[in-house]
Amino acid sequence: VIPNSVDKLVQIIEYVRKKDIPTFLIGNGSNLLVKDGGIRGIVIKTDKINGITVKEDTIVAECGALLEDISKKALDASLTGFEFACGIPGTLGGAVFMNAGAYDGEMSFVLESVRVITKDLRVITLKKESLEMGYRTSIIKTENYVVLDAVIKLTPGRVEDIKEKIDDLTHRREERQPLAGGVHLRAAAGAAHRVQPRRAVAEVDAGDRDGPLAPPVLSAPIRALNLLGAGLPAPSFRASAAVKPGGIGVCSPSARPCAPPSTRCPSVR
């Protein structure tokens, strides 16, 4: 299900929760691995809810807006403070949910307020002090809320300085992750395959092999979207919170190991 407005997303969330339908929520689908068994229930993809509005020193962004696009809007408006997110390949909703961050910056530093749907289907606005943000967590994650949009508070700056910082962070990321333009996947006795990061689905050809295969070895952090393993055993990644009837699973990290897709969100980050 791909809603194209906040109002439609609210209607869908109300429907699936009243019907007690397991639901899995994704934004851009970045860094997502889905097991061969698939996902039980309804998958809601929010990337079409991507409005970004700049007003003075604030940016109002909808849940499906890419962090990269928000960063560009901030640059165009000479607003500093969001440079840290320029290379994070996700959407606002997931970033707020998990308090995403990089290079000494994180969402908690720039958020002024977030509008969410609560478990009892109320639409409320949470001020910064109520978000209970910590390392890769927030009240949105612990209370199973759904992000609708957020107000980001930034600081006026010089375009040249902001661009210089973005370029520096991009360079540093590329140095640490030299395969940022694609990821090599290697299986035992198998050839390497390159996966382009913006492809929605990448197929990994297992080839002709005898006997069981070892899990694929990742030579760089995954930035592709869904990987269909063509029978390859799933790597030992960790998954997010359980997707229970009436609940919402969101792509994010967790301390819990992967489990069958009918019980846990089969995701990475």
Coordinates of C-alpha atoms in Angstrom, one line a residue:
V1 CA 0.0 0.0 0.0
I2 CA 1.5 3.3 -1.1
P3 CA -0.4 6.3 0.3
N4 CA 0.4 9.7 -1.2
S5 CA -0.7 12.0 1.6
V6 CA -0.7 12.2 5.4
D7 CA -4.5 12.0 5.5
K8 CA -4.5 8.8 3.5
L9 CA -1.8 7.3 5.7
V10 CA -3.9 8.1 8.8
Q11 CA -6.9 6.4 7.2
I12 CA -4.9 3.3 6.4
I13 CA -3.4 3.1 9.9
E14 CA -6.9 3.5 11.4
Y15 CA -8.2 0.7 9.2
V16 CA -5.4 -1.9 9.8
R17 CA -5.5 -1.3 13.5
K18 CA -9.2 -1.6 13.9
K19 CA -9.1 -4.8 11.8
D20 CA -6.1 -6.1 13.8
I21 CA -4.0 -6.6 10.6
P22 CA -0.2 -7.0 11.1
T23 CA 1.4 -4.1 9.4
F24 CA 5.0 -3.4 8.3
L25 CA 5.9 0.3 7.7
I26 CA 8.8 1.3 5.4
G27 CA 10.0 4.6 4.0
N28 CA 12.5 4.4 1.1
G29 CA 13.2 0.7 1.8
S30 CA 16.9 1.5 2.3
N31 CA 19.0 -1.2 3.9
L32 CA 16.1 -3.7 4.0
L33 CA 16.5 -7.4 3.8
V34 CA 13.4 -9.6 3.4
K35 CA 13.5 -13.3 3.9
D36 CA 12.2 -15.7 1.3
G37 CA 9.1 -16.2 3.4
G38 CA 8.1 -12.6 2.8
I39 CA 6.2 -10.4 5.2
R40 CA 2.9 -11.5 6.7
G41 CA 0.3 -8.7 6.6
I42 CA 0.2 -5.3 4.9
V43 CA 3.3 -3.4 3.9
I44 CA 2.9 0.4 3.9
K45 CA 5.5 2.4 1.9
T46 CA 5.5 6.1 2.7
D47 CA 8.0 7.5 0.2
K48 CA 5.2 9.3 -1.8
I49 CA 4.4 11.4 1.3
N50 CA 7.5 13.5 0.8
G51 CA 6.5 17.2 1.1
I52 CA 9.2 19.6 2.3
T53 CA 8.4 23.2 3.2
V54 CA 10.9 25.9 4.3
K55 CA 9.8 28.8 6.4
E56 CA 12.5 31.2 7.8
D57 CA 14.7 29.0 9.9
T58 CA 12.4 25.9 10.1
I59 CA 11.7 23.0 7.7
V60 CA 8.5 21.0 7.9
A61 CA 9.0 17.6 6.3
E62 CA 6.6 14.7 5.8
C63 CA 7.4 11.2 6.9
G64 CA 8.5 9.9 3.5
A65 CA 10.8 12.8 2.6
L66 CA 14.4 11.6 2.0
L67 CA 17.0 13.0 4.4
E68 CA 19.2 13.8 1.4
D69 CA 16.4 16.0 -0.1
I70 CA 15.9 17.8 3.3
S71 CA 19.6 18.4 3.4
K72 CA 19.5 20.0 -0.1
K73 CA 16.5 22.2 0.9
A74 CA 18.4 23.4 3.9
L75 CA 21.5 24.2 1.8
D76 CA 19.3 26.1 -0.7
A77 CA 17.8 28.1 2.1
S78 CA 21.2 28.8 3.8
L79 CA 20.3 26.8 6.9
T80 CA 22.9 24.9 8.8
G81 CA 22.6 22.0 11.3
F82 CA 21.3 19.3 9.0
E83 CA 24.5 18.5 7.2
F84 CA 25.1 15.4 9.2
A85 CA 22.1 13.7 7.5
C86 CA 23.3 14.4 3.9
G87 CA 24.5 10.8 3.4
I88 CA 22.0 8.8 5.4
P89 CA 19.9 6.8 2.9
G90 CA 16.6 6.9 4.6
T91 CA 13.4 9.0 5.1
L92 CA 12.4 11.4 7.9
G93 CA 10.0 8.9 9.5
G94 CA 12.6 6.2 10.1
A95 CA 15.2 8.8 11.1
V96 CA 12.9 10.3 13.8
F97 CA 11.7 6.8 14.9
M98 CA 15.3 5.7 15.6
N99 CA 17.0 9.1 16.3
A100 CA 19.3 8.6 13.3
G101 CA 22.6 10.3 13.3
A102 CA 26.1 10.5 11.9
Y103 CA 29.3 12.5 12.3
D104 CA 28.5 14.1 15.7
G105 CA 24.9 15.0 14.6
E106 CA 21.6 13.3 15.2
M107 CA 17.9 14.1 14.8
S108 CA 17.4 15.0 18.5
F109 CA 19.6 18.1 17.9
V110 CA 17.4 19.6 15.2
L111 CA 13.8 18.4 15.9
E112 CA 11.4 21.0 17.3
S113 CA 8.2 18.8 17.2
V114 CA 6.8 15.7 15.6
R115 CA 3.3 14.8 14.6
V116 CA 2.4 11.2 15.2
I117 CA -0.5 8.6 15.3
T118 CA -0.7 7.0 18.7
K119 CA -1.6 3.4 19.5
D120 CA -5.2 4.5 20.3
L121 CA -5.4 6.3 16.9
R122 CA -5.1 9.9 18.1
V123 CA -3.1 12.3 16.0
I124 CA -0.9 14.4 18.4
T125 CA 2.1 16.7 18.3
L126 CA 5.0 15.8 20.5
K127 CA 7.3 18.7 21.5
K128 CA 11.1 18.1 21.5
E129 CA 11.2 17.6 25.3
S130 CA 8.6 14.8 25.0
L131 CA 10.3 12.7 22.4
E132 CA 12.5 10.9 24.9
M133 CA 15.3 10.5 22.4
G134 CA 18.4 8.5 23.2
Y135 CA 20.9 6.5 21.2
R136 CA 18.9 5.1 18.2
T137 CA 15.7 5.3 20.2
S138 CA 12.7 7.5 21.0
I139 CA 9.3 7.4 22.5
I140 CA 8.0 6.9 19.0
K141 CA 9.8 3.6 18.9
T142 CA 9.0 2.5 22.4
E143 CA 5.3 3.4 22.2
N144 CA 4.8 2.1 18.6
Y145 CA 3.7 5.5 17.3
V146 CA 3.7 6.3 13.5
V147 CA 5.4 9.5 12.3
L148 CA 3.4 11.8 10.1
D149 CA 5.6 14.9 9.8
A150 CA 8.1 16.9 11.8
V151 CA 9.3 20.4 12.3
I152 CA 13.1 20.8 12.0
K153 CA 14.7 23.9 13.6
L154 CA 18.0 25.0 12.0
T155 CA 20.3 28.0 12.1
P156 CA 21.0 30.6 9.3
G157 CA 24.4 30.2 7.8
R158 CA 26.5 30.8 4.7
V159 CA 25.8 28.6 1.7
E160 CA 29.6 28.2 1.1
D161 CA 30.2 26.9 4.6
I162 CA 27.3 24.5 4.5
K163 CA 28.3 23.1 1.1
E164 CA 31.9 22.8 2.3
K165 CA 30.7 20.7 5.3
I166 CA 28.4 18.5 3.2
D167 CA 31.3 17.9 0.7
D168 CA 33.6 17.0 3.6
L169 CA 31.2 14.6 5.2
T170 CA 30.5 13.0 1.8
H171 CA 34.2 12.6 1.2
R172 CA 34.7 11.1 4.7
R173 CA 31.9 8.6 4.1
E174 CA 33.3 7.6 0.7
E175 CA 36.7 7.0 2.3
R176 CA 35.2 4.8 5.0
Q177 CA 32.8 3.0 2.6
P178 CA 34.6 2.9 -0.8
L179 CA 31.9 0.7 -2.3
A180 CA 29.1 3.3 -1.4
G181 CA 28.1 3.2 -5.1
G182 CA 27.3 -0.5 -4.8
V183 CA 27.8 -3.5 -2.6
H184 CA 29.6 -6.8 -3.3
L185 CA 27.9 -9.9 -2.1
R186 CA 30.0 -13.1 -2.0
A187 CA 28.7 -16.6 -1.2
A188 CA 30.9 -19.6 -0.8
A189 CA 32.2 -20.8 -4.2
G190 CA 30.2 -18.0 -5.8
A191 CA 31.1 -14.9 -7.9
A192 CA 30.7 -11.4 -6.7
H193 CA 27.7 -9.4 -7.7
R194 CA 27.4 -5.6 -7.6
V195 CA 24.1 -4.2 -6.3
Q196 CA 23.2 -0.6 -7.1
P197 CA 21.9 1.3 -4.0
R198 CA 18.8 2.8 -5.5
R199 CA 17.5 -0.4 -7.1
A200 CA 14.3 -1.6 -5.4
V201 CA 15.2 -5.2 -5.8
A202 CA 18.6 -6.9 -6.4
E203 CA 18.8 -10.6 -7.4
V204 CA 21.7 -12.6 -6.2
D205 CA 22.5 -15.5 -8.5
A206 CA 23.5 -18.5 -6.5
G207 CA 24.9 -20.3 -9.5
D208 CA 25.6 -24.1 -9.8
R209 CA 26.7 -25.4 -6.4
D210 CA 26.8 -28.7 -4.6
G211 CA 25.8 -28.9 -0.9
P212 CA 24.7 -26.2 1.5
L213 CA 25.9 -22.7 1.2
A214 CA 27.5 -20.5 3.8
P215 CA 25.8 -17.2 4.5
P216 CA 26.8 -14.4 2.1
V217 CA 29.7 -12.3 3.2
L218 CA 29.2 -8.6 3.0
S219 CA 32.3 -6.7 1.9
A220 CA 30.7 -3.3 2.6
P221 CA 27.7 -2.0 4.5
I222 CA 24.5 -2.7 2.5
R223 CA 22.9 0.3 0.9
A224 CA 20.8 -1.6 -1.6
L225 CA 17.2 -2.0 -1.0
N226 CA 15.5 -5.4 -1.0
L227 CA 17.8 -8.4 -1.6
L228 CA 16.2 -11.6 -2.8
G229 CA 18.6 -14.3 -1.9
A230 CA 17.6 -16.9 -4.5
G231 CA 17.8 -19.6 -1.8
L232 CA 20.8 -18.3 0.0
P233 CA 20.7 -18.7 3.8
A234 CA 19.9 -15.4 5.6
P235 CA 22.9 -13.6 7.1
S236 CA 22.9 -13.2 10.9
F237 CA 21.5 -9.7 10.9
R238 CA 19.3 -8.3 13.6
A239 CA 15.7 -7.2 13.3
S240 CA 13.4 -4.6 14.7
A241 CA 10.5 -5.0 17.0
A242 CA 7.9 -7.8 16.7
V243 CA 5.1 -7.3 14.3
K244 CA 2.0 -8.5 16.2
P245 CA -1.6 -8.3 15.1
G246 CA -2.7 -4.7 15.1
G247 CA 0.9 -3.6 15.5
I248 CA 3.3 -1.7 13.3
G249 CA 6.8 -2.9 12.4
V250 CA 9.3 -0.2 11.4
C251 CA 12.6 -0.6 9.7
S252 CA 15.2 0.1 12.4
P253 CA 17.9 -1.6 14.4
S254 CA 17.3 -3.7 17.5
A255 CA 19.1 -5.9 19.9
R256 CA 16.9 -8.8 19.0
P257 CA 18.0 -11.5 16.5
C258 CA 16.1 -12.3 13.3
A259 CA 13.1 -14.6 13.6
P260 CA 10.6 -15.9 11.1
P261 CA 8.9 -13.0 9.1
S262 CA 5.5 -13.9 10.5
T263 CA 6.7 -12.8 14.0
R264 CA 9.4 -10.3 13.5
C265 CA 10.3 -7.4 11.2
P266 CA 12.9 -8.9 8.8
S267 CA 14.9 -5.7 8.4
V268 CA 18.3 -4.1 8.7
R269 CA 18.4 -0.7 10.2

